[in-house]
Amino acid sequence: MLRAEAPSFEPGRAGLGGNAAEGSLARDQASAGAPTQWWSGLAGGRCPISLTPLEELSCEPFGLLTDAGGACEPEAGIWGAGAVAALRSASSQAVHWFDGRCLASFLTSSGRLIDPVNRRPLSRGECESLDAYLLSNGLPEAHVSCVFDLP
């Protein structure tokens, strides 16, 4: 697990799930003054599923908060401008970073909607956020939120 600085979870907080509807990741990063590959700051970390070094990913990693922080469950995963903010934040909450395509494949093929590292159940919002991440990064759709809705 790579310990990264993550924002405290606040329901309704903007930026944790990226923003596919309002523009591309590149525009979000440019407005935040972030380098094109902000995840090079995660050097030494690896995706726990694919074991690919995070800095070698062709698109940004997808993050899951390690703990829901109490009674509230996360409304979204961490990517886009929210990921840049997570790295710059002074919070002590850790984030599990993944190759988003591999995470989506794991979740849909196993039908177990959990953080593969600590087995924390994922929220529907995190599943929707992963679907939006895939779409925003031009990756194949996985319909993770549809799997969440299965009985």
GROMACS .gro file of C-alpha atoms in nm:
model
  151
    1MET     CA    1   0.000   0.000   0.000
    2LEU     CA    2   0.132   0.338  -0.094
    3ARG     CA    3   0.039   0.606   0.155
    4ALA     CA    4  -0.079   0.915  -0.022
    5GLU     CA    5  -0.223   1.228   0.116
    6ALA     CA    6  -0.598   1.215   0.060
    7PRO     CA    7  -0.872   1.464   0.134
    8SER     CA    8  -1.110   1.398   0.418
    9PHE     CA    9  -1.432   1.260   0.283
   10GLU     CA   10  -1.714   1.511   0.283
   11PRO     CA   11  -2.048   1.425   0.122
   12GLY     CA   12  -2.111   1.645  -0.178
   13ARG     CA   13  -1.749   1.759  -0.202
   14ALA     CA   14  -1.664   1.845  -0.559
   15GLY     CA   15  -1.364   1.699  -0.737
   16LEU     CA   16  -1.329   1.355  -0.580
   17GLY     CA   17  -1.477   1.179  -0.879
   18GLY     CA   18  -1.335   1.380  -1.164
   19ASN     CA   19  -1.561   1.566  -1.402
   20ALA     CA   20  -1.619   1.393  -1.734
   21ALA     CA   21  -1.921   1.611  -1.814
   22GLU     CA   22  -1.741   1.945  -1.798
   23GLY     CA   23  -1.417   1.867  -1.972
   24SER     CA   24  -1.119   1.645  -2.012
   25LEU     CA   25  -0.870   1.544  -1.750
   26ALA     CA   26  -0.605   1.750  -1.926
   27ARG     CA   27  -0.813   2.067  -1.888
   28ASP     CA   28  -0.881   1.986  -1.519
   29GLN     CA   29  -0.509   1.938  -1.458
   30ALA     CA   30  -0.412   2.251  -1.649
   31SER     CA   31  -0.651   2.458  -1.442
   32ALA     CA   32  -0.507   2.308  -1.125
   33GLY     CA   33  -0.152   2.378  -1.243
   34ALA     CA   34  -0.072   2.005  -1.232
   35PRO     CA   35   0.180   1.828  -1.454
   36THR     CA   36   0.036   1.612  -1.731
   37GLN     CA   37   0.131   1.291  -1.547
   38TRP     CA   38   0.071   1.381  -1.184
   39TRP     CA   39   0.093   1.013  -1.091
   40SER     CA   40   0.469   1.013  -1.147
   41GLY     CA   41   0.463   1.133  -0.783
   42LEU     CA   42   0.345   0.781  -0.691
   43ALA     CA   43   0.676   0.631  -0.806
   44GLY     CA   44   0.753   0.307  -0.624
   45GLY     CA   45   0.388   0.213  -0.587
   46ARG     CA   46   0.223  -0.065  -0.786
   47CYS     CA   47  -0.132  -0.150  -0.878
   48PRO     CA   48  -0.223  -0.430  -0.632
   49ILE     CA   49  -0.405  -0.619  -0.909
   50SER     CA   50  -0.182  -0.591  -1.218
   51LEU     CA   51   0.143  -0.517  -1.026
   52THR     CA   52   0.217  -0.250  -1.286
   53PRO     CA   53   0.427   0.036  -1.146
   54LEU     CA   54   0.189   0.331  -1.106
   55GLU     CA   55   0.426   0.574  -1.277
   56GLU     CA   56   0.422   0.352  -1.590
   57LEU     CA   57   0.044   0.364  -1.637
   58SER     CA   58  -0.061   0.525  -1.966
   59CYS     CA   59  -0.349   0.703  -1.792
   60GLU     CA   60  -0.396   0.820  -1.436
   61PRO     CA   61  -0.466   0.565  -1.161
   62PHE     CA   62  -0.801   0.535  -0.984
   63GLY     CA   63  -0.799   0.571  -0.606
   64LEU     CA   64  -1.015   0.429  -0.330
   65LEU     CA   65  -1.010   0.571   0.021
   66THR     CA   66  -0.886   0.303   0.259
   67ASP     CA   67  -1.147   0.385   0.522
   68ALA     CA   68  -1.486   0.539   0.481
   69GLY     CA   69  -1.405   0.764   0.775
   70GLY     CA   70  -1.687   0.662   1.004
   71ALA     CA   71  -2.056   0.637   0.934
   72CYS     CA   72  -2.044   0.795   0.587
   73GLU     CA   73  -1.951   0.591   0.286
   74PRO     CA   74  -1.748   0.752   0.007
   75GLU     CA   75  -1.959   0.900  -0.271
   76ALA     CA   76  -1.686   0.863  -0.535
   77GLY     CA   77  -1.345   0.724  -0.613
   78ILE     CA   78  -1.044   0.953  -0.644
   79TRP     CA   79  -0.928   1.059  -0.990
   80GLY     CA   80  -0.892   1.369  -1.206
   81ALA     CA   81  -0.857   1.695  -1.020
   82GLY     CA   82  -0.953   1.516  -0.697
   83ALA     CA   83  -0.647   1.293  -0.726
   84VAL     CA   84  -0.416   1.591  -0.768
   85ALA     CA   85  -0.576   1.749  -0.461
   86ALA     CA   86  -0.534   1.421  -0.271
   87LEU     CA   87  -0.160   1.425  -0.331
   88ARG     CA   88  -0.131   1.788  -0.222
   89SER     CA   89  -0.355   1.755   0.084
   90ALA     CA   90  -0.226   1.735   0.439
   91SER     CA   91  -0.473   1.459   0.534
   92SER     CA   92  -0.336   1.138   0.683
   93GLN     CA   93  -0.601   0.920   0.519
   94ALA     CA   94  -0.441   0.664   0.288
   95VAL     CA   95  -0.555   0.589  -0.066
   96HIS     CA   96  -0.527   0.259  -0.253
   97TRP     CA   97  -0.426   0.341  -0.612
   98PHE     CA   98  -0.518   0.105  -0.898
   99ASP     CA   99  -0.489   0.065  -1.271
  100GLY     CA  100  -0.856   0.158  -1.320
  101ARG     CA  101  -0.908  -0.080  -1.611
  102CYS     CA  102  -0.778  -0.374  -1.405
  103LEU     CA  103  -0.988  -0.274  -1.104
  104ALA     CA  104  -1.305  -0.258  -1.316
  105SER     CA  105  -1.225  -0.596  -1.470
  106PHE     CA  106  -1.164  -0.752  -1.128
  107LEU     CA  107  -1.487  -0.610  -0.984
  108THR     CA  108  -1.711  -0.715  -1.273
  109SER     CA  109  -1.559  -1.058  -1.332
  110SER     CA  110  -1.565  -1.156  -0.964
  111GLY     CA  111  -1.893  -0.983  -0.881
  112ARG     CA  112  -1.734  -0.885  -0.548
  113LEU     CA  113  -1.756  -0.508  -0.520
  114ILE     CA  114  -1.484  -0.459  -0.261
  115ASP     CA  115  -1.154  -0.278  -0.231
  116PRO     CA  116  -0.925  -0.572  -0.319
  117VAL     CA  117  -0.663  -0.457  -0.067
  118ASN     CA  118  -0.868  -0.429   0.253
  119ARG     CA  119  -1.197  -0.591   0.140
  120ARG     CA  120  -1.402  -0.283   0.230
  121PRO     CA  121  -1.737  -0.291   0.045
  122LEU     CA  122  -1.760  -0.024  -0.224
  123SER     CA  123  -2.045   0.225  -0.241
  124ARG     CA  124  -2.262   0.268  -0.549
  125GLY     CA  125  -2.105   0.613  -0.587
  126GLU     CA  126  -1.756   0.463  -0.609
  127CYS     CA  127  -1.881   0.220  -0.876
  128GLU     CA  128  -2.041   0.506  -1.075
  129SER     CA  129  -1.721   0.705  -1.038
  130LEU     CA  130  -1.517   0.414  -1.178
  131ASP     CA  131  -1.753   0.396  -1.478
  132ALA     CA  132  -1.708   0.771  -1.536
  133TYR     CA  133  -1.328   0.734  -1.500
  134LEU     CA  134  -1.322   0.463  -1.769
  135LEU     CA  135  -1.531   0.677  -2.004
  136SER     CA  136  -1.323   0.990  -1.941
  137ASN     CA  137  -0.996   0.807  -2.010
  138GLY     CA  138  -1.121   0.634  -2.328
  139LEU     CA  139  -1.106   0.288  -2.171
  140PRO     CA  140  -1.352   0.005  -2.241
  141GLU     CA  141  -1.679   0.033  -2.050
  142ALA     CA  142  -1.727  -0.215  -1.765
  143HIS     CA  143  -2.067  -0.110  -1.623
  144VAL     CA  144  -1.951  -0.155  -1.264
  145SER     CA  145  -2.254   0.030  -1.131
  146CYS     CA  146  -2.482  -0.216  -1.313
  147VAL     CA  147  -2.310  -0.503  -1.131
  148PHE     CA  148  -2.370  -0.314  -0.805
  149ASP     CA  149  -2.743  -0.311  -0.883
  150LEU     CA  150  -2.765  -0.687  -0.945
  151PRO     CA  151  -2.959  -0.877  -0.676
   0.00000   0.00000   0.00000
